[in-house]
N, CA and C of each residue as an Amber inpcrd file, in Angstrom:
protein
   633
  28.6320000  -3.3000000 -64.7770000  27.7370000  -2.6140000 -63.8420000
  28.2290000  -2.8450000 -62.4180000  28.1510000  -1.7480000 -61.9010000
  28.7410000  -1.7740000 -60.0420000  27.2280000  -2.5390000 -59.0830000
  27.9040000  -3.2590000 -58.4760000  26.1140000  -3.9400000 -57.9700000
  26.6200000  -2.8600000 -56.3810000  25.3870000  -2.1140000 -56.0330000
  25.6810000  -1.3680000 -54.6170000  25.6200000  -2.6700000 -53.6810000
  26.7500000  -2.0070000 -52.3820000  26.8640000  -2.4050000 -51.5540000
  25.3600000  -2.9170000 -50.9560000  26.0060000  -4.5230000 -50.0730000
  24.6760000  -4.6350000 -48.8430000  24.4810000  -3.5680000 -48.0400000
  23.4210000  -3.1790000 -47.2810000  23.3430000  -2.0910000 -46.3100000
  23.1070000  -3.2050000 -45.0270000  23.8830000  -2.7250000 -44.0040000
  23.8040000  -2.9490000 -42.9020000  23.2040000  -2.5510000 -41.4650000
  22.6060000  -2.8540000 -40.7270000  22.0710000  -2.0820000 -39.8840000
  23.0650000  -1.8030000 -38.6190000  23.0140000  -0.2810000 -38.2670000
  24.7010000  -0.2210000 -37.3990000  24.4720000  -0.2300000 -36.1680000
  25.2490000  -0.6990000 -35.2170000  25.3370000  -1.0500000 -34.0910000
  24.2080000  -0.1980000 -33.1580000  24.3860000   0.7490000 -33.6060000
  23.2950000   2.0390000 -32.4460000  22.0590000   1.3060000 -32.6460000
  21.6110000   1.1750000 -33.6750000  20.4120000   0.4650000 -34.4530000
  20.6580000  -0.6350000 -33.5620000  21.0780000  -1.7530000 -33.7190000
  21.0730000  -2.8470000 -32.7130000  20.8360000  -3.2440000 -31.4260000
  21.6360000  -2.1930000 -30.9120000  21.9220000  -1.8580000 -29.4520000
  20.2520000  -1.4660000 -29.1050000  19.7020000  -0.5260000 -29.8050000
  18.7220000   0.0880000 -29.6710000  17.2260000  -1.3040000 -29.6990000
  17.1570000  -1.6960000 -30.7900000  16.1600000  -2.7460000 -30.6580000
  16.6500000  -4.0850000 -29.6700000  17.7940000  -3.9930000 -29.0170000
  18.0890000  -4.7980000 -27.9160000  17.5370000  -4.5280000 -26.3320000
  17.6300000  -2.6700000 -26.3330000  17.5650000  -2.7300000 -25.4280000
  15.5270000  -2.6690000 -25.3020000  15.0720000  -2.2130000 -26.9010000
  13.3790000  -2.0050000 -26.9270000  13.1800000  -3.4700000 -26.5380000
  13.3660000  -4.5740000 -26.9880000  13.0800000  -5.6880000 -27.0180000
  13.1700000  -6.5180000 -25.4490000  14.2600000  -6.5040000 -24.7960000
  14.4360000  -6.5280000 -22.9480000  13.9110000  -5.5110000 -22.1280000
  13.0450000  -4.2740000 -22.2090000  11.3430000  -3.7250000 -21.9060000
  10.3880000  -4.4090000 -21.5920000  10.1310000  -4.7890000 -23.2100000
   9.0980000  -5.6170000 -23.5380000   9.0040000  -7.0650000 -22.7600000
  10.0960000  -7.8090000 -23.0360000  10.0990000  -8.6820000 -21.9680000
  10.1100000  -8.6920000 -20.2530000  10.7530000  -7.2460000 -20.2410000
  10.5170000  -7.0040000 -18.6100000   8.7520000  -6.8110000 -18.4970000
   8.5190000  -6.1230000 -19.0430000   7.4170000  -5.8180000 -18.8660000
   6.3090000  -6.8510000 -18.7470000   6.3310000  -7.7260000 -19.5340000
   5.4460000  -8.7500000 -19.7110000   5.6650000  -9.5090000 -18.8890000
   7.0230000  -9.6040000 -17.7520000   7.3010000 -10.3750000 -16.7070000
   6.5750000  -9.7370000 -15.2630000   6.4670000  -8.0540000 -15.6290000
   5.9530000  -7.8250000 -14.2030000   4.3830000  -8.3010000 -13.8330000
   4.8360000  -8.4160000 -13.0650000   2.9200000  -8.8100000 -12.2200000
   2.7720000  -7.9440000 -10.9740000   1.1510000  -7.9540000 -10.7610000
   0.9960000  -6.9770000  -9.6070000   1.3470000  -7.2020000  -8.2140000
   1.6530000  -6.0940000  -7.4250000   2.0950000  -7.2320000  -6.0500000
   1.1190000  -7.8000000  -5.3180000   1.0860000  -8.8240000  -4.8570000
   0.0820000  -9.6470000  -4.1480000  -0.6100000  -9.1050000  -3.0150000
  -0.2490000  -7.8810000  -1.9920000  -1.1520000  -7.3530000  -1.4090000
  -1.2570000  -5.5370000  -1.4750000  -2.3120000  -4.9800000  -2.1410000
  -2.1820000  -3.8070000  -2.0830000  -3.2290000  -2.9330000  -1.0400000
  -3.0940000  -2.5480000  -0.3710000  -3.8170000  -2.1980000   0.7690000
  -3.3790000  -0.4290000   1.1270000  -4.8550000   0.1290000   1.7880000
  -5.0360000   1.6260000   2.3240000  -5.1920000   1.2130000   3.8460000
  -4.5310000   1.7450000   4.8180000  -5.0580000   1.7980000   6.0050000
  -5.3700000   3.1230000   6.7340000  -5.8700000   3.0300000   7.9100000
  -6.1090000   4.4030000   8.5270000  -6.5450000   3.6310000   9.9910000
  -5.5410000   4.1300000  10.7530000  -5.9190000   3.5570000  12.2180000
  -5.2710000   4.5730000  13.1380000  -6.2380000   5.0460000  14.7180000
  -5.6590000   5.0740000  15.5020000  -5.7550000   4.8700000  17.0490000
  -4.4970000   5.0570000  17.0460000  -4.1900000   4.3510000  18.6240000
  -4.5060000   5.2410000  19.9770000  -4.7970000   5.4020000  20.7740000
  -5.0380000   6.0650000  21.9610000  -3.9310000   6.3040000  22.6180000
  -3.8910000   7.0580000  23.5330000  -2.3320000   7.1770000  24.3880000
  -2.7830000   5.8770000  25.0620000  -3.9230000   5.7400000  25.6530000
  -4.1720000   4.8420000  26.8380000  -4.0350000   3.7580000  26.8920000
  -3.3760000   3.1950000  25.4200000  -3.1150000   1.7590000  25.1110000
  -1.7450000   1.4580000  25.3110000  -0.9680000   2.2510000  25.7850000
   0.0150000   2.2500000  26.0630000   0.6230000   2.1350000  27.7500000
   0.0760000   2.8190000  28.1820000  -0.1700000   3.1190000  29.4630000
  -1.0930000   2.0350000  30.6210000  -2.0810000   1.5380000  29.5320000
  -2.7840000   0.0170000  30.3600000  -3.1540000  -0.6630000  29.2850000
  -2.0240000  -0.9030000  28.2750000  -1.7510000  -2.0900000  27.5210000
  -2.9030000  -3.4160000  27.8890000  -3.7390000  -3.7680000  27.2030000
  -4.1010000  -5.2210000  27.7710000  -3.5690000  -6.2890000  27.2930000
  -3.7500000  -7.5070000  27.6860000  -2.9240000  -8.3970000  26.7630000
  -4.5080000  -9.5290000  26.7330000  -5.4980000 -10.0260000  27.5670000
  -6.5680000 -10.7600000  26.8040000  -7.6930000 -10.6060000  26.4860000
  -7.4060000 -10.9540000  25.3920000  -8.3540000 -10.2840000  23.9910000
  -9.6680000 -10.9990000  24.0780000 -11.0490000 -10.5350000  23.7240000
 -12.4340000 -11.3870000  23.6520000 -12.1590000 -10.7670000  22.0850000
 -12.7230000 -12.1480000  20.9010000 -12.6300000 -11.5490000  19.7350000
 -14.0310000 -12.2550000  19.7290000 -15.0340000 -11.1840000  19.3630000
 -16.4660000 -11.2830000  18.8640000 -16.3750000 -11.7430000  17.9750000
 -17.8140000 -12.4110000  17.4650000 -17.9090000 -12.8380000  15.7850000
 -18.1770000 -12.0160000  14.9600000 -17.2530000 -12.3810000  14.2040000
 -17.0620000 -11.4670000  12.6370000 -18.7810000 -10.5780000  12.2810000
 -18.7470000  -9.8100000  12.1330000 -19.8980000  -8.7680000  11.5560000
 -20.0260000  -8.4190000   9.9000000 -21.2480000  -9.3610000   9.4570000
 -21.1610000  -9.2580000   7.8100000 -21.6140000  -8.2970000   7.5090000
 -20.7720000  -7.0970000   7.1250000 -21.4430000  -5.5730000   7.0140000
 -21.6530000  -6.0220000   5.5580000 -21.2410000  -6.8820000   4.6330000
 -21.8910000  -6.4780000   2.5240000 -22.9200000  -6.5790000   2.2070000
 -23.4980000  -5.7610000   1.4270000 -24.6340000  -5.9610000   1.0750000
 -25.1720000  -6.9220000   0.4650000 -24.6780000  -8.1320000  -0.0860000
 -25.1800000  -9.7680000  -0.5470000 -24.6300000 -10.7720000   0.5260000
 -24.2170000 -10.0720000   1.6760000 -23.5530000 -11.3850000   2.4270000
 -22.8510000 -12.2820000   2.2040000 -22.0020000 -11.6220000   1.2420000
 -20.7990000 -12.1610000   0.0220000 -19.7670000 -12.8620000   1.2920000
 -19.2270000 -12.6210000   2.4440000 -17.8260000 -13.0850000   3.4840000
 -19.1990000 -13.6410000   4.4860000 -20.3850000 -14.5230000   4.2090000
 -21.0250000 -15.2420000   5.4600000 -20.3800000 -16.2970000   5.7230000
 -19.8790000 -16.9280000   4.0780000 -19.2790000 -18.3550000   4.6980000
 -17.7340000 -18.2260000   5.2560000 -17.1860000 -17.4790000   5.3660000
 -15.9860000 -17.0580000   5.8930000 -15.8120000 -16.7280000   7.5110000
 -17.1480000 -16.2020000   7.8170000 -17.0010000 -15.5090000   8.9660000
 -16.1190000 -16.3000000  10.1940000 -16.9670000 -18.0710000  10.5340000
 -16.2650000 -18.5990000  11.4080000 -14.4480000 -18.6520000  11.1150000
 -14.1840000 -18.5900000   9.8470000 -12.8620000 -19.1120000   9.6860000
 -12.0810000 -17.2650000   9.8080000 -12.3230000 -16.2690000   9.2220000
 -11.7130000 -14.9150000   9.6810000 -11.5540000 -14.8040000  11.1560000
 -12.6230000 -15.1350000  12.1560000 -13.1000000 -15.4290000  13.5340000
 -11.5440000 -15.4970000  14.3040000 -11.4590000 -17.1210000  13.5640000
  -9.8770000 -18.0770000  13.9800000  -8.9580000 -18.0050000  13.7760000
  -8.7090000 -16.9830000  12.7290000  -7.6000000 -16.8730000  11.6400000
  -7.1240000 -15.2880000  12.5640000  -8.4480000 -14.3980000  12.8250000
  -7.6060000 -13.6600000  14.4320000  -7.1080000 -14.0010000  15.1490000
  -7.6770000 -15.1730000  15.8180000  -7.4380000 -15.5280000  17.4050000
  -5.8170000 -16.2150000  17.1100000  -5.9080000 -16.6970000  15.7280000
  -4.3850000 -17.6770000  15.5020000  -3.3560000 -16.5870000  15.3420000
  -3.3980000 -15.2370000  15.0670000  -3.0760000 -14.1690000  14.6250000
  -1.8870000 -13.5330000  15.5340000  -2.8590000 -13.3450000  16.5750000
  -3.1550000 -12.2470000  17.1210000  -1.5950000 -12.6090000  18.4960000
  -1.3420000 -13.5780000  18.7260000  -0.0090000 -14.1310000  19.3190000
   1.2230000 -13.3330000  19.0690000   0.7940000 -13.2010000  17.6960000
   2.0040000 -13.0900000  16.6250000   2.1510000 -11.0420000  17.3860000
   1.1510000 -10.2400000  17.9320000   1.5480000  -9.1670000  18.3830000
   1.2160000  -9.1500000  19.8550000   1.9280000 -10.4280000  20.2790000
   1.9580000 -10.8250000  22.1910000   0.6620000 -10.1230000  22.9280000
  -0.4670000 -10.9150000  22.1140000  -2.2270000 -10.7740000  22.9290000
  -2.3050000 -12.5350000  23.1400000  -2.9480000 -12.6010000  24.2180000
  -4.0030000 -13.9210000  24.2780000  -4.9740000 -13.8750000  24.2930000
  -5.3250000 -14.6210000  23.1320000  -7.1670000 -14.5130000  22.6470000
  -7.9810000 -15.3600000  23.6340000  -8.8210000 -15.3820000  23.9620000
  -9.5370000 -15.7690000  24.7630000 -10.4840000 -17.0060000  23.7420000
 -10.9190000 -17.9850000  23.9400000 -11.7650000 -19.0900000  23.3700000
 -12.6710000 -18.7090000  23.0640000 -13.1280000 -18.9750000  21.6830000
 -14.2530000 -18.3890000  21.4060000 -15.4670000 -18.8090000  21.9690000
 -15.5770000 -20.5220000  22.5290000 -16.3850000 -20.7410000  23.4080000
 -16.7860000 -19.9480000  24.2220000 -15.2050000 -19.5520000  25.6660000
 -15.9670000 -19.0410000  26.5690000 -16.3020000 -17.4450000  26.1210000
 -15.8970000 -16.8880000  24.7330000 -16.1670000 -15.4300000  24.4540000
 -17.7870000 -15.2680000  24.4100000 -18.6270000 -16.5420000  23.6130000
 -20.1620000 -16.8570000  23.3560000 -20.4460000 -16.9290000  24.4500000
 -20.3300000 -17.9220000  25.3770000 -20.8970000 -17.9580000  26.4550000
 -20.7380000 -16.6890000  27.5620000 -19.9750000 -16.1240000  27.0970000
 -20.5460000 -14.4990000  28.0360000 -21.3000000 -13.8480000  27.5510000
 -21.1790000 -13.8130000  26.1020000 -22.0690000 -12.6320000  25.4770000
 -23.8480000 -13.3450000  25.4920000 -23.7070000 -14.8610000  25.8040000
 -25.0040000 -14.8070000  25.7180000 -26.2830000 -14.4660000  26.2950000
 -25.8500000 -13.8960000  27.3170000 -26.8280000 -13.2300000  28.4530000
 -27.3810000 -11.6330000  27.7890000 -26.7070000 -11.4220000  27.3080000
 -26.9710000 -10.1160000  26.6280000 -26.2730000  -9.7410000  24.9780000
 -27.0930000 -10.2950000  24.0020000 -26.1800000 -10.1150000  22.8310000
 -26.5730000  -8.8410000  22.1570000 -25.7600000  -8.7700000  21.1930000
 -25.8130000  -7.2450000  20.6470000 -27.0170000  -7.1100000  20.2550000
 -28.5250000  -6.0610000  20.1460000 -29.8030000  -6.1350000  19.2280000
 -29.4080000  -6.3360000  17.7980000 -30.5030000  -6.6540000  17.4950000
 -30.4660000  -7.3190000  15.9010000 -30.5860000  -6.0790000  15.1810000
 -29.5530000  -5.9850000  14.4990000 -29.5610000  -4.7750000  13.3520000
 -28.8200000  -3.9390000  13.9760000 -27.9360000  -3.7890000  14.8490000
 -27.1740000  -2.9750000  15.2460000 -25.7760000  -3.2620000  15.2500000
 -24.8210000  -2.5420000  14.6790000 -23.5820000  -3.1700000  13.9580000
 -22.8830000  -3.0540000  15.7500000 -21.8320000  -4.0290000  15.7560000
 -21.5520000  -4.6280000  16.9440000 -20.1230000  -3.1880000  17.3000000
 -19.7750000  -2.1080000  15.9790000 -18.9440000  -0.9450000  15.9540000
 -19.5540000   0.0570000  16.6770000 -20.8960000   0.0100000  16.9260000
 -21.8380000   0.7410000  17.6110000 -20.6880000   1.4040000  19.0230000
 -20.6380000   2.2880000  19.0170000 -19.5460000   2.7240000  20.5350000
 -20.4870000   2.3570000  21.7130000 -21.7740000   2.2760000  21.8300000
 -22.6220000   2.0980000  22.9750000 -22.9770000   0.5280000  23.5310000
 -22.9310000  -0.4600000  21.9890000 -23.1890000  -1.8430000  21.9600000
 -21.4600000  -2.7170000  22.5090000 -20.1780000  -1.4890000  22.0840000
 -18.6320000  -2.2370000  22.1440000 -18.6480000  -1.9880000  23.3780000
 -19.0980000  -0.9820000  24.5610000 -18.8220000  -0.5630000  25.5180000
 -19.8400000  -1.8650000  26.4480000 -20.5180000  -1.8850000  25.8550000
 -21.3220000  -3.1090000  26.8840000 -21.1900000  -4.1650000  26.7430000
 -20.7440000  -4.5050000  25.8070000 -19.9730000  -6.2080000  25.6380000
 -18.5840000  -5.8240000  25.9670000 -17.9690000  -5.1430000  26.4920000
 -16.5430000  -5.0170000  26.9480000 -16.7910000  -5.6440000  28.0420000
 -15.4760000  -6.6010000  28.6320000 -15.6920000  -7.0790000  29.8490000
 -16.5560000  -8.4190000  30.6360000 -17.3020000  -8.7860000  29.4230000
 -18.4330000  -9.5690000  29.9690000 -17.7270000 -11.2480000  30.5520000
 -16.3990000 -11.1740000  29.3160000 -15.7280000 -12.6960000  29.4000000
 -14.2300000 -12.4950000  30.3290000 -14.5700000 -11.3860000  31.4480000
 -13.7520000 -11.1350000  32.1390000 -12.1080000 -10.8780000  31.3310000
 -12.2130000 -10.2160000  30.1550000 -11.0500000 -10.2890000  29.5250000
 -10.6300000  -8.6210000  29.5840000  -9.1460000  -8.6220000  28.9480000
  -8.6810000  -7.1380000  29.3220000  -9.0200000  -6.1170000  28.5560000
  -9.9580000  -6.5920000  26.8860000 -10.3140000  -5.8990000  25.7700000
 -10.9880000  -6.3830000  25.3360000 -11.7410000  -6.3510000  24.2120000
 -12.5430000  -6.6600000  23.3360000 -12.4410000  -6.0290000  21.8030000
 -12.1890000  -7.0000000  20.6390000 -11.9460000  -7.2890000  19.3610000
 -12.7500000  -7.1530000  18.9060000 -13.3580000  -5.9920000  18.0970000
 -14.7310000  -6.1270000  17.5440000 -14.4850000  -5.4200000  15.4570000
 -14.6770000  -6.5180000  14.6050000 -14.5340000  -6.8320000  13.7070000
 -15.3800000  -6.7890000  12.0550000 -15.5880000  -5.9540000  11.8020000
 -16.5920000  -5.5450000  10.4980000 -16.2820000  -5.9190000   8.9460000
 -16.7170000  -6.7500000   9.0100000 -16.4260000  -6.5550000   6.9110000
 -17.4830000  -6.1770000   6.0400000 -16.7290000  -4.8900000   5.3050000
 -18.1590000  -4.0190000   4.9550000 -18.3580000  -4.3340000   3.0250000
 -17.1290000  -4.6130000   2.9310000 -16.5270000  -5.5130000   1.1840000
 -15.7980000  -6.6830000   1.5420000 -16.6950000  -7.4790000   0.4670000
 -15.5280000  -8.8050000   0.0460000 -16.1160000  -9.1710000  -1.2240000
 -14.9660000  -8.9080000  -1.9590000 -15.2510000  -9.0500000  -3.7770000
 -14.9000000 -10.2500000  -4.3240000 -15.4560000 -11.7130000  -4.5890000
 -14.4740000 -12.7540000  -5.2480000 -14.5500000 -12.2470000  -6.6680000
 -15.2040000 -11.3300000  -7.2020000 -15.6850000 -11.4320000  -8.9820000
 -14.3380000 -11.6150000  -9.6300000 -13.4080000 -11.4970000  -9.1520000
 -11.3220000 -11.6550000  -9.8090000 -11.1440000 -12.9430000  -9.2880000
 -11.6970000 -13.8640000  -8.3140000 -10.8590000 -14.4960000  -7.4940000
 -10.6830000 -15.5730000  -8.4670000 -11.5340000 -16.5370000  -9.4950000
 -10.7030000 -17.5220000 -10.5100000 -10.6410000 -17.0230000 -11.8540000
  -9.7560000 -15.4870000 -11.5060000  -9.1910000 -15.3420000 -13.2770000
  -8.1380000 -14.4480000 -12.7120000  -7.6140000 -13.5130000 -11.4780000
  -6.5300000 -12.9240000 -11.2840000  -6.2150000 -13.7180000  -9.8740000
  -7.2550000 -14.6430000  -8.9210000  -6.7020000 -14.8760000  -7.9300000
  -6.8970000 -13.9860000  -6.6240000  -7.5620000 -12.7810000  -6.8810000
  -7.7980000 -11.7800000  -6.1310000  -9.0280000 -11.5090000  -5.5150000
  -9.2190000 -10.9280000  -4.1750000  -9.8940000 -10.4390000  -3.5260000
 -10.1690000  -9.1140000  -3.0820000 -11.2190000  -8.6830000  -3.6300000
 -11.0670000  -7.1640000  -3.3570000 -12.0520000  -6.7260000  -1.5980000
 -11.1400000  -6.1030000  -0.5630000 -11.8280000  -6.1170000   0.9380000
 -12.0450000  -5.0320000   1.5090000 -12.8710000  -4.6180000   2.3490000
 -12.5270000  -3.6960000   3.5340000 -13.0870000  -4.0190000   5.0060000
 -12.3870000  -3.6340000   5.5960000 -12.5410000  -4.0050000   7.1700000
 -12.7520000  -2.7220000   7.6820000 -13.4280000  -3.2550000   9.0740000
 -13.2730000  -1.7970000  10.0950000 -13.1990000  -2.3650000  11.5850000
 -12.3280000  -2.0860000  12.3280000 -12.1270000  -2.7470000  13.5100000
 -11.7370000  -1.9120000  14.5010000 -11.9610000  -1.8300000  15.4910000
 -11.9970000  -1.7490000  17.1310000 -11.3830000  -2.6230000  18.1590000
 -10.9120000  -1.8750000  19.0200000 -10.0020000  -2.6750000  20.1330000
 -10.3640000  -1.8140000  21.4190000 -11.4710000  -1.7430000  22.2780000
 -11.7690000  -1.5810000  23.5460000 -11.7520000  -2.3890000  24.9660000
 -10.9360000  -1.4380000  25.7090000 -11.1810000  -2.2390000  27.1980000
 -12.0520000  -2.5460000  27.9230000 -12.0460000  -3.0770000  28.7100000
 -12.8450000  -4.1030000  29.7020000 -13.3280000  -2.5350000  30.2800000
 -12.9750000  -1.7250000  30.5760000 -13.6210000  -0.6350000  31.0690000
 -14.4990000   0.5250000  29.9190000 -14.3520000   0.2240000  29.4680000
 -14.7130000   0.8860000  27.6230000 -13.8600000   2.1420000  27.2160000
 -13.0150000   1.7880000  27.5430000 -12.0740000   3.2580000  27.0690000
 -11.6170000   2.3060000  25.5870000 -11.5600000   3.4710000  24.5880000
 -11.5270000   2.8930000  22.8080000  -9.9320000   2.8580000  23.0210000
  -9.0910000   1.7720000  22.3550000  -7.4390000   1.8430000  22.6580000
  -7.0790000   2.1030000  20.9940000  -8.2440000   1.4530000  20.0480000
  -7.6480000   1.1800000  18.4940000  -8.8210000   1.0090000  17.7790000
  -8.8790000   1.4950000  16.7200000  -9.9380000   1.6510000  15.6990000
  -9.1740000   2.2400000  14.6360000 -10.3170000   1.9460000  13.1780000
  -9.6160000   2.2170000  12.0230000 -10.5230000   1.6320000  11.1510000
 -10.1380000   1.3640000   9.7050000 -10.4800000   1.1380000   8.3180000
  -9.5720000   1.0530000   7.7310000  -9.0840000  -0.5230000   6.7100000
  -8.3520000  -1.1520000   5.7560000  -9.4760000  -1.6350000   4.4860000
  -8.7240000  -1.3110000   4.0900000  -9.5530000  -1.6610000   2.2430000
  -8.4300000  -2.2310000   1.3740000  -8.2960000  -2.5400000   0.2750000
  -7.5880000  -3.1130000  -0.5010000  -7.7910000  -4.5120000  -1.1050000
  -6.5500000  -4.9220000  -1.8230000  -7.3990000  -6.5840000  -2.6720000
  -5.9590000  -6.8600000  -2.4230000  -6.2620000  -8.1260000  -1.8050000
  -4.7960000  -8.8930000  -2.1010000  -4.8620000 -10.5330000  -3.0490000
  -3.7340000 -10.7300000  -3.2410000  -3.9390000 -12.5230000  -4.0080000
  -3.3940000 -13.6870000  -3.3430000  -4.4930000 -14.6060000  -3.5630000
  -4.7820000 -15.7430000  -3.0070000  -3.0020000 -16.0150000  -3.0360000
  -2.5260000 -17.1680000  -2.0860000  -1.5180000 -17.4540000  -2.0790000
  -0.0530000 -16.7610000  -2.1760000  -0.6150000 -15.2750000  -2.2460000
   0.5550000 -13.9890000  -1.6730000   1.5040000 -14.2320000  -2.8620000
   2.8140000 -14.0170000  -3.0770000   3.5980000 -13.7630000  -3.8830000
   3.9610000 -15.6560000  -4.6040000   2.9110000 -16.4030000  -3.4980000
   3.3500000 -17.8560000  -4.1670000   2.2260000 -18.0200000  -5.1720000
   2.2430000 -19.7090000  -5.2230000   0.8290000 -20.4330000  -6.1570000
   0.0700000 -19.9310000  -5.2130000  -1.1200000 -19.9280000  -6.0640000
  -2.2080000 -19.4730000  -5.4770000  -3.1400000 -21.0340000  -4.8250000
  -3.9190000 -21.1500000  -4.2060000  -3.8670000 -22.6450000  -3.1610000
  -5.3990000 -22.9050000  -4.9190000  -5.6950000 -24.4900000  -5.1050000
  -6.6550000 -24.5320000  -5.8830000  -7.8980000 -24.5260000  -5.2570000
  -9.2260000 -24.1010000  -6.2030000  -9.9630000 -24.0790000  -5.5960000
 -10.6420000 -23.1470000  -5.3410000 -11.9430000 -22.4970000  -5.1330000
 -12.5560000 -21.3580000  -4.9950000 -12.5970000 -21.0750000  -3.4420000
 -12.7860000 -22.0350000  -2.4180000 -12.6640000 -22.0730000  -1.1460000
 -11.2020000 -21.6250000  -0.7090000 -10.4690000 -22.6480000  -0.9390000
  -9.1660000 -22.5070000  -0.4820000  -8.8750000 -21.3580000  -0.8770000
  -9.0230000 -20.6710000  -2.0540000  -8.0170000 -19.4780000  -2.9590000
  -8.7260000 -18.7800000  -1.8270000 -10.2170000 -18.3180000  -1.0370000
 -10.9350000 -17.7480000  -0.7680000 -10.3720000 -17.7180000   0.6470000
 -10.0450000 -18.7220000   1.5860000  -9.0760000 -18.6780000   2.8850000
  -8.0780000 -18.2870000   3.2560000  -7.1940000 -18.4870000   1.8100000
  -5.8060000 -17.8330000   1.8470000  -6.2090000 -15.9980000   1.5480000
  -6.9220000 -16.1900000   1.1220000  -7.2620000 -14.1500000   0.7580000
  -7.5910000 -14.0870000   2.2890000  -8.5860000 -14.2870000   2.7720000
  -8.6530000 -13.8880000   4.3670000  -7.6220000 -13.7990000   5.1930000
  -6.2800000 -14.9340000   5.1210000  -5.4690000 -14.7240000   6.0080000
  -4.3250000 -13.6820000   5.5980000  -4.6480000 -13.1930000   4.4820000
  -3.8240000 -12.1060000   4.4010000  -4.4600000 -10.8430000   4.6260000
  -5.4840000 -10.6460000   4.2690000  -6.4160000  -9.7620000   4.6690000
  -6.2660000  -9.6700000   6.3660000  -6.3320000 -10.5740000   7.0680000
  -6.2490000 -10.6650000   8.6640000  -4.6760000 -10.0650000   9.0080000
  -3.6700000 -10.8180000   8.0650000  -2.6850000 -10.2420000   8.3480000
  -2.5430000  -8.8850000   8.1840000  -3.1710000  -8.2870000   7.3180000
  -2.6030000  -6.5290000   7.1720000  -3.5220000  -6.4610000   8.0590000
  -4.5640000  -6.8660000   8.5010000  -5.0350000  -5.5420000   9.5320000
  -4.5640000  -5.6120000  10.7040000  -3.8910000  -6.6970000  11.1780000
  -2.9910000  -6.8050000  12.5020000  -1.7400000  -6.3740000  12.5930000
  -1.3570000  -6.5240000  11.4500000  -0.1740000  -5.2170000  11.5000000
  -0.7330000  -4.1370000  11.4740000  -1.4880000  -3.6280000  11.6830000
  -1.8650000  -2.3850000  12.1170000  -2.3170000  -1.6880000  13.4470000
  -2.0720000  -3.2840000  14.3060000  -2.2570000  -3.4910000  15.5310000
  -1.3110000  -2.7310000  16.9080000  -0.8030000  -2.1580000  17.1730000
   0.5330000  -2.0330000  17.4790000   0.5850000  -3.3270000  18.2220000
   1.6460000  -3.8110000  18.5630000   2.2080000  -5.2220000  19.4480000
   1.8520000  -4.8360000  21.0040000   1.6530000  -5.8140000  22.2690000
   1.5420000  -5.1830000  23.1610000   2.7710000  -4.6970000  23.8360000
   2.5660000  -3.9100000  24.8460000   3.4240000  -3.2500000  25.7890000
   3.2860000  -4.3870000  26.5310000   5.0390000  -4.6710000  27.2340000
   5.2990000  -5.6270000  28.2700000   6.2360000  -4.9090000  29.0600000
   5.4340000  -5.2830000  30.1060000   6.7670000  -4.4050000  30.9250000
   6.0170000  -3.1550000  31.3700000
């Protein structure tokens, strides 16, 4: 009796579940990128033309509806003012920023984006603009199982005379600790999401005019 040949599987075949198989592993290697973000901002001619360079940055405005970013607010606050160098502004102290506004603070219940409330706190801390700062989302429900924060901002940049130089809206979720470890901790993971969050919306800043 003839016993049939082994059957072999031929190279195409091989080649083929080599290359299905290094997919699969790519695939299971990708991860999402650490900041994904929408912006929409714009700039005035007039910010160009009388550029300011010191900044009053108001306190943060908890636009969410559970007051989900309250305990954040002082630290987003600082995490501008530490920022904000980085596109050649000098922030003004938040001390002496309070102590101007306290003669007249914004009414209660009136979001501080108000064009009538930014125009009258312009100027008060003798500065060249005024930073006025909204968070209308801040999502931790991802933050200890993907690390993520889901945000949106809305921000303003008016002069000491109230002419509007910059305004806009950023939304997006970025992850704690950016393309590194993520920092431990629900706080910490929760600080590092803000300073990236702070970072995209200041790149959206243009840098100042010198000169």
């Amino acid at each position: 009796m003839v016993m049939p040949s082994p059957s072999f599987p031929s190279l195409r075949a091989l080649l083929g579940a080599a290359t299905a198989l290094g997919l699969l592993l790519l695939a299971g290697c990708q991860t999402a990128a650490p900041v994904r973000v929408d912006a929409s901002f714009v700039t005035a001619p007039a910010f160009s033309t009388g550029c300011p360079s010191d900044i009053a940055v108001l306190p943060i405005e908890d636009g969410t509806k559970d007051r989900s970013v309250e305990r954040l607010l002082f630290f987003l606050r600082q995490e501008i003012m530490r920022q904000l160098p980085d596109r050649r502004f000098s922030p003004l102290t938040a001390t002496t920023v309070d102590a101007a506004l306290q003669a007249d603070p914004a009414p209660a219940g009136e979001s501080i984006l108000t064009p009538a409330t930014l125009s009258r706190l312009a100027g008060r801390a003798r500065e060249d603009a005024v930073l006025a700062v909204r968070v209308d989302r801040w999502d931790e429900s991802t933050l200890m199982t993907d690390r993520r924060v889901r945000f949106q901002f809305q921000a303003a940049l008016v002069r000491a005379d109230g002419q509007q130089l910059w305004s806009g809206t950023i939304q997006g979720d970025v992850k704690a600790g950016g393309a590194g470890a993520a920092p431990l901790g629900r706080d910490a993971a929760a600080r590092s999401c803000a300073e990236l969050a702070v970072r995209e919306l200041l790149l959206r800043l243009p840098n100042r005019v010198v000169g």
